[in-house]
Coordinates of C-alpha atoms in Angstrom, one line a residue:
M9 CA 138.0 69.4 -80.6
V10 CA 140.7 67.0 -81.9
R11 CA 138.4 66.4 -84.9
Q12 CA 138.1 70.1 -85.6
A13 CA 141.9 70.6 -85.3
S14 CA 142.5 67.6 -87.6
L15 CA 140.0 68.8 -90.3
A16 CA 141.4 72.3 -90.2
A17 CA 145.0 71.0 -90.7
L18 CA 143.8 68.7 -93.5
D19 CA 142.3 71.8 -95.1
G20 CA 145.7 73.5 -95.2
R21 CA 145.2 75.7 -92.2
A22 CA 147.5 76.4 -89.3
V23 CA 146.2 75.3 -85.9
G24 CA 147.6 76.3 -82.4
W25 CA 146.5 73.9 -79.6
F26 CA 146.9 75.3 -76.1
A27 CA 146.6 73.1 -72.9
P28 CA 147.0 74.1 -69.3
T29 CA 149.6 71.4 -68.5
Y30 CA 152.3 69.4 -70.3
K31 CA 150.5 66.1 -69.7
L32 CA 147.3 67.4 -71.3
S33 CA 149.2 68.9 -74.2
Q34 CA 150.9 65.5 -74.8
E35 CA 147.6 63.8 -74.9
A36 CA 146.5 66.2 -77.6
I37 CA 149.5 65.5 -79.7
E38 CA 149.0 61.7 -79.4
E39 CA 145.3 61.9 -80.3
C40 CA 145.8 64.2 -83.3
A41 CA 148.7 62.1 -84.5
R42 CA 146.6 58.9 -84.2
R43 CA 143.9 60.5 -86.5
L44 CA 146.4 61.9 -89.0
R45 CA 149.4 59.6 -89.0
P46 CA 148.7 57.9 -92.4
V47 CA 149.2 61.3 -94.1
A48 CA 151.0 63.4 -91.5
S49 CA 154.6 64.0 -90.4
V50 CA 154.7 63.9 -86.6
R51 CA 157.6 65.8 -85.1
Q52 CA 157.3 64.9 -81.4
S53 CA 160.4 66.9 -80.3
E54 CA 159.0 70.1 -81.9
R55 CA 155.5 69.3 -80.8
R56 CA 154.3 69.8 -84.3
I57 CA 152.2 67.7 -86.8
L58 CA 152.7 68.7 -90.5
L59 CA 150.3 67.8 -93.3
P60 CA 151.0 67.5 -97.1
T61 CA 148.3 70.1 -97.6
G62 CA 150.5 72.7 -95.9
G63 CA 148.4 72.6 -92.8
R64 CA 149.9 72.1 -89.4
I65 CA 149.1 71.6 -85.7
E66 CA 151.4 73.1 -83.1
V67 CA 150.8 72.2 -79.4
W68 CA 151.7 74.4 -76.5
T69 CA 151.4 74.3 -72.7
L70 CA 150.0 77.3 -70.9
E71 CA 152.5 76.8 -68.1
D72 CA 154.7 78.9 -70.5
P73 CA 153.4 82.5 -70.3
D74 CA 154.8 83.1 -73.8
A75 CA 153.1 80.1 -75.4
G76 CA 152.6 80.7 -79.1
R77 CA 154.3 84.0 -79.3
S78 CA 155.6 85.0 -82.9
R79 CA 153.4 82.2 -84.5
A80 CA 150.5 82.8 -86.9
Y81 CA 147.4 80.6 -86.8
D82 CA 144.0 80.3 -88.6
L83 CA 142.6 78.5 -85.5
A84 CA 143.5 78.5 -81.8
I85 CA 142.0 75.8 -79.6
V86 CA 142.3 76.3 -75.8
D87 CA 141.6 72.9 -74.2
E88 CA 140.4 72.5 -70.6
A89 CA 140.3 76.3 -70.3
G90 CA 138.8 76.2 -66.8
L91 CA 141.9 74.7 -65.4
K92 CA 143.9 77.8 -66.2
P93 CA 142.5 80.4 -63.7
D94 CA 144.0 83.4 -65.7
V95 CA 143.3 82.0 -69.1
D96 CA 142.0 85.4 -70.1
D97 CA 145.4 86.9 -69.5
A98 CA 147.0 84.2 -71.7
W99 CA 144.4 85.0 -74.4
H100 CA 145.1 88.7 -74.4
H101 CA 148.9 88.6 -74.1
A102 CA 149.9 85.5 -76.1
I103 CA 147.2 83.7 -78.0
R104 CA 145.2 86.5 -79.5
P105 CA 148.2 88.0 -81.3
T106 CA 148.8 84.7 -83.1
L107 CA 145.4 85.1 -84.9
A108 CA 146.0 88.7 -86.3
D109 CA 147.9 87.9 -89.5
R110 CA 145.4 85.3 -90.7
R111 CA 142.2 86.8 -89.1
G112 CA 141.9 83.5 -87.3
S113 CA 139.3 82.2 -84.8
A114 CA 139.5 80.6 -81.4
W115 CA 137.7 77.9 -79.4
F116 CA 137.8 77.7 -75.6
C117 CA 136.6 74.4 -74.3
G118 CA 136.3 72.9 -70.8
T119 CA 134.4 72.4 -67.6
P120 CA 133.6 75.5 -65.5
K121 CA 135.9 76.0 -62.5
G122 CA 134.3 78.9 -60.6
R123 CA 134.2 82.4 -61.8
N124 CA 137.8 82.6 -63.1
G125 CA 139.3 83.6 -66.5
F126 CA 137.2 81.0 -68.4
W127 CA 134.1 82.6 -66.9
R128 CA 135.2 86.1 -67.9
L129 CA 135.7 85.0 -71.5
H130 CA 132.4 83.1 -71.4
R131 CA 130.6 86.4 -70.4
R132 CA 131.9 88.3 -73.4
A133 CA 129.3 86.6 -75.6
A134 CA 126.6 88.7 -73.9
D135 CA 128.2 92.0 -75.0
D136 CA 130.3 91.3 -78.0
S137 CA 128.8 90.0 -81.3
D138 CA 132.1 88.5 -82.3
W139 CA 131.8 86.0 -79.4
A140 CA 129.4 83.1 -78.8
S141 CA 129.1 80.7 -75.9
V142 CA 127.4 77.3 -75.6
S143 CA 126.8 75.3 -72.4
M144 CA 126.3 71.6 -72.7
P145 CA 125.0 69.8 -69.5
T146 CA 126.0 66.2 -69.2
A147 CA 122.4 65.2 -69.9
T148 CA 122.9 66.3 -73.6
N149 CA 125.4 63.5 -74.0
P150 CA 123.5 60.4 -75.3
W151 CA 126.2 58.1 -74.1
I152 CA 125.7 58.9 -70.4
P153 CA 122.8 57.0 -68.8
P154 CA 120.3 59.2 -67.0
D155 CA 120.4 57.0 -63.9
E156 CA 124.2 57.7 -63.7
I157 CA 123.5 61.4 -63.6
E158 CA 120.9 61.0 -60.9
A159 CA 123.3 58.9 -58.8
A160 CA 125.8 61.6 -59.0
R161 CA 123.2 64.2 -58.0
A162 CA 122.4 62.2 -54.9
G163 CA 126.0 61.6 -53.9
M164 CA 127.7 64.9 -54.7
P165 CA 127.6 68.4 -53.0
E166 CA 125.1 70.5 -54.8
R167 CA 127.5 73.2 -56.0
A168 CA 129.8 70.5 -57.4
F169 CA 127.0 68.8 -59.2
R170 CA 125.9 72.1 -60.8
Q171 CA 129.4 72.7 -62.0
E172 CA 130.4 69.2 -63.2
F173 CA 127.0 68.0 -64.6
L174 CA 125.0 71.2 -65.3
A175 CA 128.0 73.1 -66.7
E176 CA 127.3 76.2 -64.5
F177 CA 129.8 78.7 -63.5
V178 CA 129.2 78.5 -59.8
A179 CA 130.3 81.3 -57.5
D180 CA 133.4 80.1 -55.6
G181 CA 133.6 77.2 -58.0
G182 CA 132.1 73.7 -57.6
G183 CA 135.4 72.5 -56.4
V184 CA 136.5 71.3 -53.0
F185 CA 138.0 74.5 -51.6
A186 CA 135.9 77.6 -51.6
H187 CA 137.0 81.3 -51.2
V188 CA 140.6 80.5 -52.1
R189 CA 141.5 84.0 -53.3
E190 CA 139.7 85.6 -50.4
R191 CA 142.0 83.6 -48.0
V192 CA 145.2 84.9 -49.7
R193 CA 147.3 87.4 -47.7
R194 CA 148.9 90.1 -49.8
A195 CA 151.1 91.4 -47.0
P196 CA 154.5 89.9 -46.0
A197 CA 154.4 86.8 -43.8
P198 CA 153.9 87.8 -40.1
E199 CA 156.0 86.7 -37.2
P200 CA 154.9 83.1 -36.5
Q201 CA 152.8 82.4 -33.4
P202 CA 154.1 79.1 -31.9
P203 CA 153.6 76.3 -32.2
V204 CA 154.3 75.9 -35.9
W205 CA 153.3 72.8 -37.9
I206 CA 155.0 71.9 -41.1
G207 CA 153.4 69.6 -43.7
V208 CA 155.7 67.7 -46.0
D209 CA 154.4 66.1 -49.2
L210 CA 157.2 64.0 -50.7
A211 CA 158.0 63.3 -54.3
R212 CA 161.0 62.0 -56.1
L213 CA 161.0 62.9 -59.8
E214 CA 158.0 64.2 -61.8
D215 CA 156.0 65.7 -58.9
H216 CA 157.4 68.2 -56.4
T217 CA 158.3 67.8 -52.7
V218 CA 156.6 70.7 -50.8
C219 CA 157.1 72.0 -47.3
S220 CA 154.3 74.2 -45.9
A221 CA 154.4 75.9 -42.5
V222 CA 151.3 77.1 -40.6
D223 CA 151.3 78.7 -37.2
S224 CA 148.8 78.3 -34.3
L225 CA 146.7 81.2 -35.6
G226 CA 146.1 79.4 -38.9
R227 CA 148.4 81.6 -40.9
Q228 CA 150.6 80.0 -43.6
I229 CA 154.0 81.6 -43.0
A230 CA 156.4 79.8 -45.4
M231 CA 156.5 77.3 -48.3
A232 CA 159.3 75.6 -50.3
R233 CA 159.0 73.5 -53.4
W234 CA 161.5 71.4 -55.4
N235 CA 161.8 68.2 -57.5
K236 CA 164.4 65.8 -58.9
A237 CA 166.4 65.3 -55.7
D238 CA 167.4 62.0 -54.0
W239 CA 166.1 61.2 -50.5
S240 CA 169.2 62.3 -48.6
V241 CA 169.2 65.7 -50.3
Q242 CA 165.5 66.0 -49.7
A243 CA 166.0 65.3 -46.0
E244 CA 168.6 68.0 -45.8
R245 CA 166.4 70.6 -47.5
I246 CA 163.5 69.7 -45.2
A247 CA 165.7 70.0 -42.1
Q248 CA 166.9 73.4 -43.3
F249 CA 163.3 74.5 -43.8
A250 CA 162.3 73.3 -40.3
A251 CA 165.3 75.0 -38.7
R252 CA 163.6 78.3 -39.6
F253 CA 161.0 77.5 -37.0
P254 CA 162.5 76.1 -33.8
G255 CA 160.3 73.7 -31.9
S256 CA 158.1 73.1 -34.9
T257 CA 156.5 69.7 -35.6
L258 CA 156.5 68.0 -39.0
L259 CA 153.8 65.9 -40.4
V260 CA 155.4 63.9 -43.2
D261 CA 153.9 61.8 -46.0
S262 CA 155.1 58.3 -44.9
T263 CA 153.3 56.4 -47.7
G264 CA 155.6 53.8 -49.3
V265 CA 159.0 55.4 -50.0
G266 CA 158.3 58.2 -47.5
D267 CA 159.2 56.0 -44.5
P268 CA 163.0 56.3 -45.1
V269 CA 162.8 60.0 -45.3
L270 CA 160.8 60.1 -42.1
E271 CA 163.5 58.1 -40.3
M272 CA 166.3 60.4 -41.7
L273 CA 164.5 63.4 -40.3
R274 CA 164.0 61.8 -36.9
G275 CA 167.7 60.9 -37.0
R276 CA 168.4 64.6 -37.2
G277 CA 166.5 65.2 -34.0
L278 CA 163.5 66.7 -35.6
R279 CA 160.0 66.2 -34.1
C280 CA 158.2 64.3 -36.8
E281 CA 154.9 62.4 -37.2
G282 CA 154.0 60.2 -40.2
F283 CA 150.9 60.4 -42.2
R284 CA 150.1 57.4 -44.5
F285 CA 147.8 58.2 -47.4
T286 CA 144.9 55.9 -47.9
S287 CA 141.6 56.8 -49.6
E288 CA 140.0 57.3 -46.2
S289 CA 142.9 59.2 -44.5
K290 CA 143.2 61.5 -47.6
R291 CA 139.5 62.2 -47.5
R292 CA 139.7 63.3 -43.9
L293 CA 142.7 65.4 -44.6
V294 CA 141.1 67.2 -47.5
D295 CA 137.8 67.6 -45.6
N296 CA 139.6 69.2 -42.7
L297 CA 141.4 71.7 -45.0
A298 CA 138.1 72.5 -46.8
T299 CA 136.3 73.1 -43.5
L300 CA 139.0 75.5 -42.2
M301 CA 138.8 77.5 -45.5
D302 CA 135.0 77.6 -45.4
R303 CA 135.1 79.0 -41.9
G304 CA 137.7 81.6 -42.7
E305 CA 140.1 80.1 -40.2
L306 CA 143.1 80.0 -42.6
E307 CA 145.3 82.6 -44.1
L308 CA 147.3 81.7 -47.2
L309 CA 150.5 82.8 -48.8
D310 CA 150.2 84.6 -52.2
D311 CA 151.6 81.8 -54.2
P312 CA 150.2 81.3 -57.7
V313 CA 151.0 77.6 -58.0
Q314 CA 149.3 76.9 -54.7
T315 CA 146.3 79.1 -55.6
A316 CA 145.8 77.3 -58.9
E317 CA 146.1 73.9 -57.3
L318 CA 143.5 74.7 -54.6
E319 CA 141.1 76.2 -57.1
A320 CA 141.4 73.2 -59.4
Y321 CA 140.9 70.5 -56.8
E322 CA 137.7 68.9 -57.6
Y323 CA 134.9 66.4 -56.8
Q324 CA 134.9 63.5 -59.2
P325 CA 131.8 61.3 -59.3
L326 CA 132.2 57.6 -58.9
P327 CA 130.3 54.9 -60.9
G328 CA 127.2 53.9 -59.0
G329 CA 127.1 57.1 -56.8
G330 CA 129.4 58.9 -54.4
Y331 CA 132.5 60.9 -55.2
R332 CA 136.1 61.3 -54.5
T333 CA 138.3 64.4 -54.4
S334 CA 141.5 64.9 -56.3
A335 CA 143.4 67.2 -58.6
P336 CA 142.2 67.1 -62.3
A337 CA 143.9 64.7 -64.6
G338 CA 147.3 66.1 -65.7
M339 CA 147.6 68.5 -62.7
H340 CA 149.6 68.3 -59.5
D341 CA 148.3 68.6 -55.9
D342 CA 151.7 68.8 -54.1
T343 CA 151.2 72.3 -52.5
A344 CA 147.6 71.5 -51.6
M345 CA 148.5 68.3 -49.8
A346 CA 151.5 69.9 -48.0
L347 CA 149.1 72.6 -46.8
A348 CA 146.5 70.1 -45.8
L349 CA 149.1 68.2 -43.7
A350 CA 150.3 71.4 -42.0
C351 CA 146.7 72.2 -41.1
W352 CA 145.7 68.8 -39.9
R353 CA 146.2 69.6 -36.2
L354 CA 144.4 72.9 -36.5
G355 CA 141.1 71.1 -37.1
T356 CA 141.6 67.8 -35.3
K357 CA 141.7 66.5 -31.8
P358 CA 145.2 65.6 -30.4
R359 CA 144.4 61.9 -30.5
E360 CA 143.9 62.1 -34.3
W361 CA 147.3 63.8 -34.8
S362 CA 149.2 60.8 -36.1
I363 CA 147.8 58.5 -38.8
V364 CA 150.5 56.0 -39.6

């Protein structure tokens, strides 16, 4: 779609590019600028590319609910639309009005992520002659060897393969965590049933530190999230969160720089265990959370950030077969990992409690 945006701008048209995250939007600016730089003026601070033809490309992130408001475009491109669960709301309330003045058109591109807003827009083609949809399985790409596709088929869960390689909108998604929205509790958090376990996923700057509390009945009862705080401040905030649940046990990310925070918390008299992330320990952690959700043994807070992260968490095929699980490129997984840490003891034997 970078090519289409560039050609439209060279033709003197106004293009609005919408991406689900800041990182993905930044990649769009850089790629468009690379193609157009000999003749374009790139205004990075304004997130705009101006052409001598009068055309322009303006890049937005859909993390802003008002992305594109008051602008007028000939073409709107929504990149990785499947990663924005309510992309249809963004379309109706922010993006669609930008096309009215110029009678513009829109493209929605991406990989299916269950039957979310992208799927709802995809379905409109069946009933509305102004809409069209195209599905392109991986096999239509001449640069992907057929044996690589077959290796992925053999090594991935069937619903994940259908989503990632066959471009199907699979019920409950082809991602790692199924039935996410069914597990969300709309009522206020109940009184916790002890014991309470608290998962702590640590971050210093760009990502967020998240505390997530789950009681013995598998009910998520509280969550806190922040970023850009030094370790002593983080330790204080974590201690304040834990103080809401006397007798609780914390399972803390102790990978690398997490060790000092773990010791700070222990120095405050908190009961803490460390969890060191490796490819194997993270796989077990994620598998445990996915199993609890599949069985209906977990009840979640109604938090839109957490819901979006859980729905987006995906299987990614590895060269030569097999797969790994992770958040899509450009997205965070802080709330998902804190929840997984909090739920570790719900689905494991006591001897597996600490992985340090």
